[in-house]
C-alpha cells in the first residue's frame, strides 16, 4: 500500500479488493482513526473496517479486542493500524486488484 494516500474530504475511499478475493475498507483523514507522520504528509496509521474475512495480522487492532469474547472480526473497525501491517496483509492476499 502506498502510504501517500490522499483522502478526499468528506468522501470515503473505495473498498480495496485483493487478488484472492479478500477485501476491506481502508480510510484516512480528519475524524478517522488515522495518523499522519509528524514530518510529512504521509499516513503512518490508518483505519481498517469490515474485512471480508477474519485476518489474524490485524486482529489485535480490532475495536473490543481483549475486552469482548465474541467479536465478529468482519463487522468491526480497526483503529490506527500501522501502514507496514497493511502492506503485509495486502501481500498475503496477492496484492490489490481494485
Short mmCIF file of N, CA and C in Angstrom, two decimals:
data_model
loop_
_atom_site.label_atom_id
_atom_site.label_comp_id
_atom_site.label_asym_id
_atom_site.label_seq_id
_atom_site.Cartn_x
_atom_site.Cartn_y
_atom_site.Cartn_z
N UNK A 1 0.84 -1.17 0.00
CA UNK A 1 0.00 0.00 0.00
C UNK A 1 0.88 1.23 0.00
N UNK A 2 0.53 2.21 -0.77
CA UNK A 2 1.28 3.45 -0.80
C UNK A 2 0.87 4.29 0.40
N UNK A 3 1.82 4.63 1.25
CA UNK A 3 1.50 5.40 2.45
C UNK A 3 1.28 6.87 2.13
N UNK A 4 1.24 7.25 0.86
CA UNK A 4 0.98 8.63 0.45
C UNK A 4 -0.49 8.82 0.09
N UNK A 5 -1.36 8.09 0.73
CA UNK A 5 -2.80 8.16 0.44
C UNK A 5 -3.30 9.59 0.63
N UNK A 6 -4.07 10.08 -0.31
CA UNK A 6 -4.67 11.40 -0.20
C UNK A 6 -6.17 11.24 -0.03
N UNK A 7 -6.69 11.56 1.15
CA UNK A 7 -8.13 11.42 1.35
C UNK A 7 -8.90 12.49 0.60
N UNK A 8 -10.08 12.11 0.09
CA UNK A 8 -10.99 13.09 -0.49
C UNK A 8 -11.85 13.58 0.66
N UNK A 9 -11.85 14.86 0.89
CA UNK A 9 -12.54 15.43 2.03
C UNK A 9 -14.01 15.03 2.03
N UNK A 10 -14.43 14.39 3.11
CA UNK A 10 -15.82 14.01 3.28
C UNK A 10 -16.27 12.82 2.46
N UNK A 11 -15.37 12.24 1.69
CA UNK A 11 -15.72 11.11 0.84
C UNK A 11 -14.96 9.87 1.29
N UNK A 12 -15.66 8.76 1.53
CA UNK A 12 -14.94 7.54 1.88
C UNK A 12 -14.15 7.03 0.67
N UNK A 13 -13.00 6.47 0.94
CA UNK A 13 -12.20 5.85 -0.12
C UNK A 13 -12.88 4.54 -0.52
N UNK A 14 -12.72 4.12 -1.79
CA UNK A 14 -13.35 2.87 -2.21
C UNK A 14 -12.77 1.66 -1.49
N UNK A 15 -13.56 0.63 -1.35
CA UNK A 15 -13.14 -0.62 -0.73
C UNK A 15 -12.01 -1.23 -1.55
N UNK A 16 -11.03 -1.82 -0.88
CA UNK A 16 -9.88 -2.46 -1.53
C UNK A 16 -10.16 -3.95 -1.66
N UNK A 17 -9.97 -4.51 -2.85
CA UNK A 17 -10.12 -5.95 -3.08
C UNK A 17 -8.79 -6.51 -3.55
N UNK A 18 -8.42 -7.65 -2.97
CA UNK A 18 -7.15 -8.31 -3.30
C UNK A 18 -7.35 -9.43 -4.31
N UNK A 19 -6.24 -9.94 -4.83
CA UNK A 19 -6.25 -10.97 -5.87
C UNK A 19 -7.00 -12.23 -5.45
N UNK A 20 -6.96 -12.58 -4.16
CA UNK A 20 -7.64 -13.81 -3.71
C UNK A 20 -9.09 -13.57 -3.27
N UNK A 21 -9.60 -12.35 -3.47
CA UNK A 21 -10.98 -12.03 -3.11
C UNK A 21 -11.14 -11.34 -1.77
N UNK A 22 -10.11 -11.35 -0.93
CA UNK A 22 -10.16 -10.66 0.36
C UNK A 22 -10.39 -9.17 0.10
N UNK A 23 -11.23 -8.54 0.92
CA UNK A 23 -11.46 -7.10 0.77
C UNK A 23 -11.61 -6.44 2.13
N UNK A 24 -11.37 -5.14 2.15
CA UNK A 24 -11.51 -4.36 3.38
C UNK A 24 -11.58 -2.89 3.02
N UNK A 25 -12.11 -2.12 3.94
CA UNK A 25 -12.14 -0.68 3.81
C UNK A 25 -10.86 -0.13 4.44
N UNK A 26 -10.19 0.79 3.76
CA UNK A 26 -9.02 1.48 4.30
C UNK A 26 -9.33 2.96 4.21
N UNK A 27 -9.41 3.63 5.37
CA UNK A 27 -9.80 5.04 5.40
C UNK A 27 -8.77 5.89 6.14
N UNK A 28 -8.63 7.13 5.70
CA UNK A 28 -7.75 8.10 6.34
C UNK A 28 -8.43 9.46 6.33
N UNK A 29 -7.99 10.34 7.20
CA UNK A 29 -8.49 11.71 7.17
C UNK A 29 -8.98 12.19 8.52
N UNK A 30 -9.44 13.42 8.53
CA UNK A 30 -9.96 14.04 9.73
C UNK A 30 -11.20 13.29 10.21
N UNK A 31 -11.24 12.98 11.49
CA UNK A 31 -12.37 12.26 12.06
C UNK A 31 -12.30 10.76 11.86
N UNK A 32 -11.21 10.28 11.29
CA UNK A 32 -10.99 8.86 11.04
C UNK A 32 -9.86 8.41 11.96
N UNK A 33 -9.87 7.15 12.35
CA UNK A 33 -8.79 6.60 13.19
C UNK A 33 -7.53 6.42 12.35
N UNK A 34 -6.89 7.54 11.99
CA UNK A 34 -5.66 7.50 11.22
C UNK A 34 -4.71 8.56 11.78
N UNK A 35 -3.45 8.46 11.39
CA UNK A 35 -2.46 9.36 11.96
C UNK A 35 -1.41 9.71 10.90
N UNK A 36 -1.21 11.02 10.71
CA UNK A 36 -0.16 11.49 9.81
C UNK A 36 1.19 11.38 10.51
N UNK A 37 2.23 11.11 9.73
CA UNK A 37 3.58 11.16 10.29
C UNK A 37 3.88 12.60 10.63
N UNK A 38 4.64 12.81 11.68
CA UNK A 38 4.92 14.16 12.17
C UNK A 38 5.73 14.99 11.17
N UNK A 39 6.55 14.35 10.35
CA UNK A 39 7.46 15.09 9.48
C UNK A 39 7.04 15.09 8.01
N UNK A 40 5.85 14.59 7.70
CA UNK A 40 5.44 14.57 6.29
C UNK A 40 3.92 14.52 6.18
N UNK A 41 3.45 14.46 4.94
CA UNK A 41 2.02 14.35 4.69
C UNK A 41 1.61 12.91 4.41
N UNK A 42 2.44 11.97 4.81
CA UNK A 42 2.16 10.55 4.63
C UNK A 42 1.50 10.00 5.89
N UNK A 43 0.61 9.05 5.72
CA UNK A 43 -0.03 8.42 6.87
C UNK A 43 0.84 7.28 7.39
N UNK A 44 0.98 7.23 8.71
CA UNK A 44 1.72 6.13 9.34
C UNK A 44 0.76 5.08 9.89
N UNK A 45 -0.47 5.49 10.17
CA UNK A 45 -1.50 4.59 10.70
C UNK A 45 -2.82 4.92 10.02
N UNK A 46 -3.60 3.89 9.73
CA UNK A 46 -4.87 4.08 9.02
C UNK A 46 -5.98 3.29 9.70
N UNK A 47 -7.20 3.60 9.32
CA UNK A 47 -8.36 2.88 9.84
C UNK A 47 -8.77 1.80 8.85
N UNK A 48 -8.93 0.59 9.35
CA UNK A 48 -9.43 -0.53 8.56
C UNK A 48 -10.85 -0.82 9.03
N UNK A 49 -11.69 -1.25 8.13
CA UNK A 49 -13.04 -1.61 8.52
C UNK A 49 -13.58 -2.78 7.74
N UNK A 50 -14.32 -3.60 8.42
CA UNK A 50 -15.17 -4.63 7.84
C UNK A 50 -14.46 -5.50 6.79
N UNK A 51 -13.36 -6.16 7.19
CA UNK A 51 -12.71 -7.08 6.24
C UNK A 51 -13.66 -8.22 5.87
N UNK A 52 -13.47 -8.76 4.70
CA UNK A 52 -14.37 -9.81 4.20
C UNK A 52 -14.20 -11.13 4.94
N UNK A 53 -13.08 -11.29 5.64
CA UNK A 53 -12.85 -12.48 6.46
C UNK A 53 -11.93 -12.10 7.62
N UNK A 54 -11.92 -12.94 8.64
CA UNK A 54 -11.04 -12.72 9.79
C UNK A 54 -9.60 -12.75 9.33
N UNK A 55 -8.84 -11.72 9.65
CA UNK A 55 -7.43 -11.63 9.25
C UNK A 55 -6.58 -11.50 10.51
N UNK A 56 -5.79 -12.52 10.80
CA UNK A 56 -5.01 -12.57 12.05
C UNK A 56 -3.97 -11.45 12.15
N UNK A 57 -3.48 -10.94 11.02
CA UNK A 57 -2.46 -9.89 11.07
C UNK A 57 -2.99 -8.57 11.65
N UNK A 58 -4.29 -8.35 11.58
CA UNK A 58 -4.86 -7.11 12.13
C UNK A 58 -5.75 -7.35 13.35
N UNK A 59 -5.91 -8.59 13.75
CA UNK A 59 -6.82 -8.96 14.84
C UNK A 59 -6.62 -8.12 16.10
N UNK A 60 -5.39 -7.90 16.51
CA UNK A 60 -5.13 -7.20 17.77
C UNK A 60 -5.53 -5.72 17.72
N UNK A 61 -5.80 -5.18 16.54
CA UNK A 61 -6.22 -3.78 16.41
C UNK A 61 -7.74 -3.62 16.43
N UNK A 62 -8.49 -4.71 16.40
CA UNK A 62 -9.95 -4.64 16.34
C UNK A 62 -10.53 -3.95 17.56
N UNK A 63 -11.53 -3.09 17.33
CA UNK A 63 -12.22 -2.49 18.47
C UNK A 63 -12.81 -3.59 19.32
N UNK A 64 -12.56 -3.53 20.62
CA UNK A 64 -13.08 -4.53 21.54
C UNK A 64 -12.15 -5.69 21.77
N UNK A 65 -11.07 -5.81 20.99
CA UNK A 65 -10.13 -6.93 21.16
C UNK A 65 -9.54 -6.89 22.57
N UNK A 66 -9.59 -8.01 23.26
CA UNK A 66 -9.09 -8.09 24.62
C UNK A 66 -10.14 -7.77 25.67
N UNK A 67 -11.28 -7.22 25.24
CA UNK A 67 -12.35 -6.86 26.17
C UNK A 67 -13.63 -7.65 25.91
N UNK A 68 -13.81 -8.08 24.68
CA UNK A 68 -15.01 -8.83 24.31
C UNK A 68 -14.61 -10.22 23.85
N UNK A 69 -15.42 -11.21 24.21
CA UNK A 69 -15.11 -12.59 23.85
C UNK A 69 -15.63 -12.99 22.47
N UNK A 70 -16.68 -12.35 22.02
CA UNK A 70 -17.33 -12.80 20.78
C UNK A 70 -17.31 -11.73 19.69
N UNK A 71 -16.15 -11.20 19.40
CA UNK A 71 -16.04 -10.18 18.35
C UNK A 71 -16.26 -10.83 16.99
N UNK A 72 -17.07 -10.19 16.17
CA UNK A 72 -17.19 -10.59 14.77
C UNK A 72 -16.17 -9.73 14.02
N UNK A 73 -15.04 -10.31 13.69
CA UNK A 73 -13.94 -9.56 13.10
C UNK A 73 -14.25 -9.03 11.70
N UNK A 74 -15.35 -9.45 11.11
CA UNK A 74 -15.74 -8.93 9.80
C UNK A 74 -16.73 -7.78 9.91
N UNK A 75 -17.15 -7.46 11.13
CA UNK A 75 -18.14 -6.40 11.34
C UNK A 75 -17.67 -5.37 12.35
N UNK A 76 -16.38 -5.03 12.28
CA UNK A 76 -15.85 -4.05 13.22
C UNK A 76 -14.81 -3.17 12.54
N UNK A 77 -14.36 -2.18 13.29
CA UNK A 77 -13.35 -1.23 12.82
C UNK A 77 -12.03 -1.53 13.52
N UNK A 78 -10.94 -1.26 12.83
CA UNK A 78 -9.59 -1.50 13.33
C UNK A 78 -8.86 -0.15 13.34
N UNK A 79 -8.86 0.57 14.48
CA UNK A 79 -8.26 1.89 14.52
C UNK A 79 -6.73 1.85 14.51
N UNK A 80 -6.15 2.86 13.89
CA UNK A 80 -4.71 3.14 13.94
C UNK A 80 -3.83 1.93 13.62
N UNK A 81 -4.12 1.25 12.52
CA UNK A 81 -3.31 0.11 12.09
C UNK A 81 -2.09 0.65 11.35
N UNK A 82 -0.87 0.29 11.76
CA UNK A 82 0.33 0.77 11.07
C UNK A 82 0.34 0.37 9.59
N UNK A 83 0.79 1.27 8.75
CA UNK A 83 0.83 1.04 7.31
C UNK A 83 1.64 -0.21 6.98
N UNK A 84 2.71 -0.49 7.72
CA UNK A 84 3.51 -1.69 7.48
C UNK A 84 2.71 -2.97 7.64
N UNK A 85 1.78 -2.99 8.58
CA UNK A 85 0.91 -4.16 8.78
C UNK A 85 -0.04 -4.29 7.59
N UNK A 86 -0.58 -3.17 7.13
CA UNK A 86 -1.48 -3.20 5.97
C UNK A 86 -0.73 -3.74 4.75
N UNK A 87 0.51 -3.31 4.56
CA UNK A 87 1.32 -3.84 3.45
C UNK A 87 1.43 -5.36 3.53
N UNK A 88 1.65 -5.89 4.73
CA UNK A 88 1.75 -7.35 4.91
C UNK A 88 0.44 -8.05 4.56
N UNK A 89 -0.67 -7.47 5.00
CA UNK A 89 -1.99 -8.05 4.71
C UNK A 89 -2.22 -8.08 3.20
N UNK A 90 -1.92 -6.97 2.53
CA UNK A 90 -2.14 -6.90 1.09
C UNK A 90 -1.26 -7.90 0.33
N UNK A 91 -0.01 -8.03 0.73
CA UNK A 91 0.89 -9.01 0.10
C UNK A 91 0.39 -10.44 0.34
N UNK A 92 -0.05 -10.71 1.57
CA UNK A 92 -0.54 -12.05 1.92
C UNK A 92 -1.70 -12.47 1.01
N UNK A 93 -2.51 -11.50 0.61
CA UNK A 93 -3.70 -11.79 -0.19
C UNK A 93 -3.49 -11.54 -1.69
N UNK A 94 -2.24 -11.43 -2.10
CA UNK A 94 -1.93 -11.35 -3.53
C UNK A 94 -1.90 -9.96 -4.13
N UNK A 95 -2.01 -8.94 -3.29
CA UNK A 95 -1.97 -7.57 -3.79
C UNK A 95 -3.34 -7.04 -4.18
N UNK A 96 -3.39 -5.75 -4.41
CA UNK A 96 -4.65 -5.06 -4.74
C UNK A 96 -4.99 -5.26 -6.22
N UNK A 97 -6.25 -5.62 -6.48
CA UNK A 97 -6.73 -5.68 -7.86
C UNK A 97 -7.73 -4.55 -8.13
N UNK A 98 -8.47 -4.12 -7.11
CA UNK A 98 -9.36 -2.96 -7.25
C UNK A 98 -9.40 -2.20 -5.95
#
